[in-house]
mmCIF file of C-alpha atoms in Angstrom:
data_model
loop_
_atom_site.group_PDB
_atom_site.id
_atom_site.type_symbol
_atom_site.label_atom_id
_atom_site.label_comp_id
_atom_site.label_asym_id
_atom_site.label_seq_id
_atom_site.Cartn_x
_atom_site.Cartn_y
_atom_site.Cartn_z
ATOM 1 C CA UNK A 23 0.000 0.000 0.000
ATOM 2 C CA UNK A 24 1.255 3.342 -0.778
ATOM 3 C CA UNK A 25 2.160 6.074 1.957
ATOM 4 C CA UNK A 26 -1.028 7.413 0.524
ATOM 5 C CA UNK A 27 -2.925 4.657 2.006
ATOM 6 C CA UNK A 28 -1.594 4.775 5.464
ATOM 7 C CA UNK A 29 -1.942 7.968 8.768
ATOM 8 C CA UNK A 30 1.946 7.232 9.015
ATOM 9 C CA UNK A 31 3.461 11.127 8.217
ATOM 10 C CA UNK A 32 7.321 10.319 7.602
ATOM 11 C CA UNK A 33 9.543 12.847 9.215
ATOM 12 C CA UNK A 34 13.215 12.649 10.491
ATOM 13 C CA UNK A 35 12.809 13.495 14.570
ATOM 14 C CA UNK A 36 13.324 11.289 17.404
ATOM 15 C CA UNK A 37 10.209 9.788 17.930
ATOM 16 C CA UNK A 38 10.107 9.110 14.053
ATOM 17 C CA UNK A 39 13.479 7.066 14.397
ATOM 18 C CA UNK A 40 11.979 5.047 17.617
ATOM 19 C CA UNK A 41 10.969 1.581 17.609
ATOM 20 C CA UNK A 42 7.064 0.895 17.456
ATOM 21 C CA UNK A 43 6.567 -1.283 20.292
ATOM 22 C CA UNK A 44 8.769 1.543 22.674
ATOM 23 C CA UNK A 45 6.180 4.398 21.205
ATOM 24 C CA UNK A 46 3.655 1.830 22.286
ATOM 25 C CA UNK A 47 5.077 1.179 25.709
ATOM 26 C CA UNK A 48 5.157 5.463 26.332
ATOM 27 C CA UNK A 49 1.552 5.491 25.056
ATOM 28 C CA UNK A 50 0.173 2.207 27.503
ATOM 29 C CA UNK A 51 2.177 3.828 30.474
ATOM 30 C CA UNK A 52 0.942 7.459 29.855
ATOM 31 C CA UNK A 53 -2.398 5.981 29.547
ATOM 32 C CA UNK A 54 -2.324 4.145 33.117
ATOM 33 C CA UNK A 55 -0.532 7.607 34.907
ATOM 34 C CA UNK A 56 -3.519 9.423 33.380
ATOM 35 C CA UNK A 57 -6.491 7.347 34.886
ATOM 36 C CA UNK A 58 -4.756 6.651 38.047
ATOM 37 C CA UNK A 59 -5.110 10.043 38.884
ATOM 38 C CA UNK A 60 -7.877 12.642 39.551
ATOM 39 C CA UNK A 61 -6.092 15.687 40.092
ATOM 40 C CA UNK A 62 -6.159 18.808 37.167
ATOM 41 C CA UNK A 63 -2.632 19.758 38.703
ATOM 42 C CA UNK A 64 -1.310 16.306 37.318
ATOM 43 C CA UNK A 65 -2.905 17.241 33.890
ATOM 44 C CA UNK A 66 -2.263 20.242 32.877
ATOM 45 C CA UNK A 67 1.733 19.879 33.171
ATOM 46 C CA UNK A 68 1.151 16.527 30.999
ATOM 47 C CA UNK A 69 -0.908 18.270 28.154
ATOM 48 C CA UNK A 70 2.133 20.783 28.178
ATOM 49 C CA UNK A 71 4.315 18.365 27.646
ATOM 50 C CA UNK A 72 2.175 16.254 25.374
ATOM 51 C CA UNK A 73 2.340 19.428 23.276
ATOM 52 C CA UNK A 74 5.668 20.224 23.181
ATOM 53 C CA UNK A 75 6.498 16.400 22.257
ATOM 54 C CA UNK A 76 3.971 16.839 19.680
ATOM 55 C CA UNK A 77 5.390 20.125 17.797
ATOM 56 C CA UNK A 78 8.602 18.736 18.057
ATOM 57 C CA UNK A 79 7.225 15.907 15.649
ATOM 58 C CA UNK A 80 6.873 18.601 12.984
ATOM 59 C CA UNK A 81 3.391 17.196 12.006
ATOM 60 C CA UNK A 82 1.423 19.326 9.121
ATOM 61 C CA UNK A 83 -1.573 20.405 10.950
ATOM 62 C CA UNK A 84 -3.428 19.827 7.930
ATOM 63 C CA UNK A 85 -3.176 15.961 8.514
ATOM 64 C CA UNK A 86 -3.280 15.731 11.919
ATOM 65 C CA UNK A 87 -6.308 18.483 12.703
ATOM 66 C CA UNK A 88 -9.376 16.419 11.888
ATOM 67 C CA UNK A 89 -8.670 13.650 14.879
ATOM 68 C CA UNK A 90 -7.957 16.914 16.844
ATOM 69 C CA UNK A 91 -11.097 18.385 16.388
ATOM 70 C CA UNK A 92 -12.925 14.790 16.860
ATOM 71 C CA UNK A 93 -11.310 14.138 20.293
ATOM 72 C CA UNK A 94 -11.938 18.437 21.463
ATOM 73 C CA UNK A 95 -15.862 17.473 20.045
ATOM 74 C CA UNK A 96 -15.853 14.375 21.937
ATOM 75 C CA UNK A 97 -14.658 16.178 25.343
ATOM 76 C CA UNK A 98 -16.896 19.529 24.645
ATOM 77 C CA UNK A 99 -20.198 17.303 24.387
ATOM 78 C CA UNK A 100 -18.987 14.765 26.901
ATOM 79 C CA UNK A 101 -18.543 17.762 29.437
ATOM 80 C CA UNK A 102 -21.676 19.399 28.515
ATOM 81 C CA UNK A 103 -23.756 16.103 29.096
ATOM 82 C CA UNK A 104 -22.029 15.448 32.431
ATOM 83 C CA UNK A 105 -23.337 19.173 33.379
ATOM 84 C CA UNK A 106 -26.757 18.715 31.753
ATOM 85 C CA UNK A 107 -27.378 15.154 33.256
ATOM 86 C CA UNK A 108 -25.376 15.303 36.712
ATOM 87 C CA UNK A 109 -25.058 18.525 37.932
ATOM 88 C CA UNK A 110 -24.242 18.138 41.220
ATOM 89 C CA UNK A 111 -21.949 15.315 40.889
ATOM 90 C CA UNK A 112 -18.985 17.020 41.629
ATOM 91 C CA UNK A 113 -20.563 18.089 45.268
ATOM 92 C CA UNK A 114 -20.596 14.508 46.596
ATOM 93 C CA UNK A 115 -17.183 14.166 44.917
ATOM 94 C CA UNK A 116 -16.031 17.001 46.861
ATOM 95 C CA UNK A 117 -18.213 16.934 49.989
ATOM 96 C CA UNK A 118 -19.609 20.320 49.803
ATOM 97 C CA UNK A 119 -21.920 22.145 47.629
ATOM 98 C CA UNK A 120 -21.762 26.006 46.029
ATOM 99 C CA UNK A 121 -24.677 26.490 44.182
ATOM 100 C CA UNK A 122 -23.915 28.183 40.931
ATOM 101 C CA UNK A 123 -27.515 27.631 39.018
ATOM 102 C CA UNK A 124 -30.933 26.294 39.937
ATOM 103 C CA UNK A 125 -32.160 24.282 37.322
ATOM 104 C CA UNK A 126 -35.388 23.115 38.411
ATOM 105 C CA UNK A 127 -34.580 19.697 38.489
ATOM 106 C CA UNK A 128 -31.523 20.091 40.003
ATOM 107 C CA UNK A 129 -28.647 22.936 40.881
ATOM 108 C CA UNK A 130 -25.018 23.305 39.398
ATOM 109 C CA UNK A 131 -22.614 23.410 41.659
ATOM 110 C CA UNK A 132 -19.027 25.241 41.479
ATOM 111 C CA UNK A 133 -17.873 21.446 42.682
ATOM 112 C CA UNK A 134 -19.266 19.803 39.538
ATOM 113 C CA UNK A 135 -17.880 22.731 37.238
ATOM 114 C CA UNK A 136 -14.329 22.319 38.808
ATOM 115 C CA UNK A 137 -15.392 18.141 38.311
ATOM 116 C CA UNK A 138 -15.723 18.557 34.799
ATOM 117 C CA UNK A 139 -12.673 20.722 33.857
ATOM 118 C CA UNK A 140 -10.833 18.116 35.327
ATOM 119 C CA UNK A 141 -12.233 15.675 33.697
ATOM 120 C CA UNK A 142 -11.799 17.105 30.415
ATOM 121 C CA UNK A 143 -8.249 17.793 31.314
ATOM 122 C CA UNK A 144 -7.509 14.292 31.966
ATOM 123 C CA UNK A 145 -8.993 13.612 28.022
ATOM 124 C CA UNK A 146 -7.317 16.316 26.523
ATOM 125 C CA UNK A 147 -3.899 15.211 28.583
ATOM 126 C CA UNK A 148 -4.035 12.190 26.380
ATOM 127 C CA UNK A 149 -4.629 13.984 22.739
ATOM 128 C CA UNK A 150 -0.995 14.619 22.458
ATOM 129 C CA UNK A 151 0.762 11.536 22.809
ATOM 130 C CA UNK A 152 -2.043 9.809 21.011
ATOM 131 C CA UNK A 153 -1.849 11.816 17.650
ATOM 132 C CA UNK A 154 1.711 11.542 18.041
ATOM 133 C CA UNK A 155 1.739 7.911 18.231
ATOM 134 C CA UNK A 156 -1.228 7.270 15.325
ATOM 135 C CA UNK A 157 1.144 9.733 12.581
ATOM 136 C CA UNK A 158 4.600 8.872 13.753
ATOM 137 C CA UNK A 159 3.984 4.676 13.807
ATOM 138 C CA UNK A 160 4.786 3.141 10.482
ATOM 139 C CA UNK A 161 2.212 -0.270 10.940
ATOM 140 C CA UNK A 162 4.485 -2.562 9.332
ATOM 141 C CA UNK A 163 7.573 -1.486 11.512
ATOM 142 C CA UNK A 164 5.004 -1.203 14.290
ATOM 143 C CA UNK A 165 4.253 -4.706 13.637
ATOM 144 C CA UNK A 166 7.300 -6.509 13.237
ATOM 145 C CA UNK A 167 8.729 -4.795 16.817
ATOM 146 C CA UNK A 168 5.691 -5.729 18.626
ATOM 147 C CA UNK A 169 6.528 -9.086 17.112
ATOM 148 C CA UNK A 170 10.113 -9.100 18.150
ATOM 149 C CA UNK A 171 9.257 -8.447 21.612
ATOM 150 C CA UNK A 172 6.888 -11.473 22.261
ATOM 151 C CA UNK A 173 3.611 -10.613 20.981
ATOM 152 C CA UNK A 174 2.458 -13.476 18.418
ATOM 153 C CA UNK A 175 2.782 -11.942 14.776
ATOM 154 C CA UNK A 176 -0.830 -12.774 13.981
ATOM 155 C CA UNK A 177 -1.851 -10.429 16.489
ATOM 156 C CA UNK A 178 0.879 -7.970 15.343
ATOM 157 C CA UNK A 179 -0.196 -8.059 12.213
ATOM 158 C CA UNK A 180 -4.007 -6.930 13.182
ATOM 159 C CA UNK A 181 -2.455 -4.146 14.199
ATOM 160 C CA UNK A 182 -1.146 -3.394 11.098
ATOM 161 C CA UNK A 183 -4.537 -3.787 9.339
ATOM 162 C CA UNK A 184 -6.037 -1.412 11.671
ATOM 163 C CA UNK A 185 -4.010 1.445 10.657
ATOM 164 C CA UNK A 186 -4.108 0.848 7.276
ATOM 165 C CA UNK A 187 -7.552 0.364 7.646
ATOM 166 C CA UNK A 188 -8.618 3.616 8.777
ATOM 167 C CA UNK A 189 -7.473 5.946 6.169
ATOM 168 C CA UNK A 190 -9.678 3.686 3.475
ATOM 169 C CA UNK A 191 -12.122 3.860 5.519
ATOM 170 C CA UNK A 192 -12.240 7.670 5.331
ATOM 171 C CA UNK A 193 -11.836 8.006 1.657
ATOM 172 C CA UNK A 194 -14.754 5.305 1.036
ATOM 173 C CA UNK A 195 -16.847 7.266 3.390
ATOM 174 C CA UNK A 196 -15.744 10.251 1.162
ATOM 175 C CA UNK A 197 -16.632 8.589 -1.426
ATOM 176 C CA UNK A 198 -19.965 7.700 -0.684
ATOM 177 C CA UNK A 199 -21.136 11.322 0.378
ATOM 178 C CA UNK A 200 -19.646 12.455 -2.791
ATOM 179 C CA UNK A 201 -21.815 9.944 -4.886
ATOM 180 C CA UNK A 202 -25.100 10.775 -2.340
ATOM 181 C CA UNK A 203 -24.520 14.481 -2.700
ATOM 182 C CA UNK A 204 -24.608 14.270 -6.872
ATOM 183 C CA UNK A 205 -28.115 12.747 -6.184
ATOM 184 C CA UNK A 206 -29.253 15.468 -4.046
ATOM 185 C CA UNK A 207 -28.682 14.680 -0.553
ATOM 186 C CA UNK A 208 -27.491 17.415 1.453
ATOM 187 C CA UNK A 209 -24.914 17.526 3.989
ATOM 188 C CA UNK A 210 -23.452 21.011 4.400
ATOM 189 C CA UNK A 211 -25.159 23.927 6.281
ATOM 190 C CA UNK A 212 -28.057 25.346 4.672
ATOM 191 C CA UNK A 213 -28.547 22.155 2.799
ATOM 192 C CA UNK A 214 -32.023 21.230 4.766
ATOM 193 C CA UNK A 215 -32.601 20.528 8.585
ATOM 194 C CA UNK A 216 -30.599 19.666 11.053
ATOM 195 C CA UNK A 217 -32.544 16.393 11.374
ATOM 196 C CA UNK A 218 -32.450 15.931 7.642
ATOM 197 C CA UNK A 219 -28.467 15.828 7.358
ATOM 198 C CA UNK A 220 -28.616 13.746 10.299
ATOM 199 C CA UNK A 221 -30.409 11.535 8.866
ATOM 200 C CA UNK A 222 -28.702 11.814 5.381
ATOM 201 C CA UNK A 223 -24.905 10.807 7.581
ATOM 202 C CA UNK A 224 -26.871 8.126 9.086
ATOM 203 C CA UNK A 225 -27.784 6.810 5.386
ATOM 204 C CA UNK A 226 -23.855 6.322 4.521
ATOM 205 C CA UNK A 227 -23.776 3.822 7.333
ATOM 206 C CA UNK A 228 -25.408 0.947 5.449
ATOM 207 C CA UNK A 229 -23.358 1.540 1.971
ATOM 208 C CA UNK A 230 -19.909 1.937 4.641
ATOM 209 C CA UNK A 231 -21.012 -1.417 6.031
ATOM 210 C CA UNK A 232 -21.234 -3.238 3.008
ATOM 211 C CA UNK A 233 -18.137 -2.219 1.377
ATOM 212 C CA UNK A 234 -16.157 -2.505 4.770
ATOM 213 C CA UNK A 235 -17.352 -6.285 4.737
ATOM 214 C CA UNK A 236 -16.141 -6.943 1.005
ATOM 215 C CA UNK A 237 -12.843 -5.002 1.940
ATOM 216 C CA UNK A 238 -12.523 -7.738 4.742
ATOM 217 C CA UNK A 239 -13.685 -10.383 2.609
ATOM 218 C CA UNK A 240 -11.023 -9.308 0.160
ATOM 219 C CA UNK A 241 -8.144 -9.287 2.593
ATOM 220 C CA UNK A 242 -8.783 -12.355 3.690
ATOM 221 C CA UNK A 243 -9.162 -14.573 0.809
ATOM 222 C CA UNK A 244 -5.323 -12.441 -0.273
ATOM 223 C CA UNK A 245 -4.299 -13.658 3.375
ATOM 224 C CA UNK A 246 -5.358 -17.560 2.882
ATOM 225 C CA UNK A 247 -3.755 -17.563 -0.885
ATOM 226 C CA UNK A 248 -0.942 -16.445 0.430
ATOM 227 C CA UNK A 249 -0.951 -19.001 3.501
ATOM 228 C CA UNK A 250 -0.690 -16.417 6.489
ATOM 229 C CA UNK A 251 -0.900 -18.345 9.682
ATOM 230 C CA UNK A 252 0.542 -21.553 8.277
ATOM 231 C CA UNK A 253 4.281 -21.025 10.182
ATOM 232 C CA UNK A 254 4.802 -19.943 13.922
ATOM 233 C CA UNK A 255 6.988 -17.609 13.245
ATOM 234 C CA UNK A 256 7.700 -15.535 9.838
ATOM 235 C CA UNK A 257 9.983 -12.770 8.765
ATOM 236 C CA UNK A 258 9.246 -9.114 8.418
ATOM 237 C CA UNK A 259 10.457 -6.912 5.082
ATOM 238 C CA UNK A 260 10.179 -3.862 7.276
ATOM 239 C CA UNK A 261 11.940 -3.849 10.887
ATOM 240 C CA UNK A 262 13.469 -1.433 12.915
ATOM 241 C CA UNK A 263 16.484 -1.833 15.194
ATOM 242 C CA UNK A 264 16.700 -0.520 18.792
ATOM 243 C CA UNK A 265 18.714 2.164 19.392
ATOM 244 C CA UNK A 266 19.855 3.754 22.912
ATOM 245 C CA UNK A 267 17.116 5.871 22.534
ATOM 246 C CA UNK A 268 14.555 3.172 22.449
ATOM 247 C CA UNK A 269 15.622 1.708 25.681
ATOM 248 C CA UNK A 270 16.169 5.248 27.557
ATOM 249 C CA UNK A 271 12.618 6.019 26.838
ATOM 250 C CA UNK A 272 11.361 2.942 28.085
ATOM 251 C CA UNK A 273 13.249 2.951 31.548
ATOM 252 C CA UNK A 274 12.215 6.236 31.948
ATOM 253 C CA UNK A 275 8.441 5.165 31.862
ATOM 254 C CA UNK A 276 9.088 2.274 33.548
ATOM 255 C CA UNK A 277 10.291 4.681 36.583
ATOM 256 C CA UNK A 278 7.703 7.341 35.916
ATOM 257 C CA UNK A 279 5.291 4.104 35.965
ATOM 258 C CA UNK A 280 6.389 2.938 39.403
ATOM 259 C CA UNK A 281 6.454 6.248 41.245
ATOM 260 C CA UNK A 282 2.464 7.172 39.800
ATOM 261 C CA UNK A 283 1.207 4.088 41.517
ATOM 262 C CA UNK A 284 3.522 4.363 44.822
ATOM 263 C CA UNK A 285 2.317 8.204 44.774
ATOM 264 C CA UNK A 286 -1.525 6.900 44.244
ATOM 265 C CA UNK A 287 -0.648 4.090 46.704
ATOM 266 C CA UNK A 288 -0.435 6.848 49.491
ATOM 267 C CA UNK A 289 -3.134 8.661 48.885
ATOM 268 C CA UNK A 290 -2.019 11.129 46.833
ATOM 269 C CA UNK A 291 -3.754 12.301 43.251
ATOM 270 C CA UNK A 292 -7.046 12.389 44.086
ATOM 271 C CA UNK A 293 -9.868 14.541 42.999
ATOM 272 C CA UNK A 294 -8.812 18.203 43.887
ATOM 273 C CA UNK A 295 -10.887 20.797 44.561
ATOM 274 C CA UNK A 296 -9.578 24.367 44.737
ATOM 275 C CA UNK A 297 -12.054 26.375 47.330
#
């Protein structure tokens, strides 16, 4: 598949040159640090630094700025729903209550509000390092070190799949509102209701379904011809070699690792509330 095919954005910086499965490792230990605690002081210094990791990744915003948006969607209407549904969460979280708004069937409290930035801290803490992994990650390479490290290749190579898999999936779901939209189906503002282009991106589902099926019917008659699965073990035409990088990287999470649950062991990291 071409580079066309694929999220990987090929660059020359350090975490370009690292080895898949030690991207992976940062990513799976950030991950755990992140929901073991509950404290916006913990978060904000890791989205800083998740940012400056990810500029220093010279990424062209143009590629990288639609799963931004997604994930800052995602948090906007998961923090408006948390306010909407529990508003006065946060006060039993925090053992008081400083009503903000009565709203009938309830009251916002300044608890909840301080709940929810938090909360959508802790999300946007992992943004960084997940874009950076998704665009810097070449699947094959990703792969074939995840392979080389235990994992069996099988399992390795579903990896692969997936990230190939998601850029087709975008430009068939292009493709299909293209096609729909030269029949007269709107999907842009001013092009009918709200409830109309709802139900117009709803009607690309089916179509998406089908040909995602046939795509995986495809694959795997190409995977059987070829006999994938016959041998325990096979070789790998793209590999990457650990460097002294690779391994710093990795003992540093490893420490960062055991010091977050030690620190969360005592106590500490819990949900903090300002007033």
């Amino acid at each position: 598949m071409s580079k066309a095919g694929m999220l990987y954005i090929d660059r020359d910086t350090l975490f370009h040159r690292m080895d898949g499965a030690a991207k992976l490792i940062v990513l799976a230990v950030w991950t755990v640090v992140v929901f073991l605690f509950q404290d916006i002081r913990i978060f904000v210094p890791l989205f800083l630094i998740g940012i400056i990791m990810l500029l220093s990744a010279k990424l062209p915003w143009k590629r990288i700025r639609l799963l931004v948006w997604l994930m800052i969607v995602f948090n906007i209407f998961n923090s408006l729903f948390t306010l909407a549904i529990t508003p006065a969460y946060g006060s039993e979280v925090a053992g008081s209550t400083t009503v903000v708004l009565k709203l009938g069937y309830n009251v916002l409290t300044l608890e909840t509000i301080v709940y929810v930035l938090t909360l959508s801290m802790k999300y946007m803490s992992l943004m960084p390092i997940t874009v950076l992994f998704i665009y810097t990650t070449h699947p094959t390479r990703l792969a074939s070190s995840l392979n080389r490290v235990g994992v069996p290749y099988k399992v390795a190579y579903a990896f692969s799949i997936a990230f190939r898999y998601i850029p087709d999936m975008q430009a068939e779901f292009r493709n299909i509102s293209n096609a729909m939209q030269a029949r007269g189906l709107g999907f842009g503002k001013g092009e009918g209701t709200l409830s109309q282009r709802l139900k117009h991106f709803v009607s690309i589902a089916i179509p998406l379904v089908q040909s995602s099926l046939h795509r995986i019917e495809t694959i795997s008659n190409a995977m059987d011809l070829r006999g994938f699965g016959k041998h325990s073990k096979r070789t790998w035409y793209s590999a990457t070699v650990w460097h002294r990088e690779d391994y710093i990287v990795i003992a540093t999470s490893v420490i960062v690792l055991i010091a977050a649950i030690a620190w969360r062991v005592q106590g500490y990291g819990t949900f903090w509330y300002p007033y």
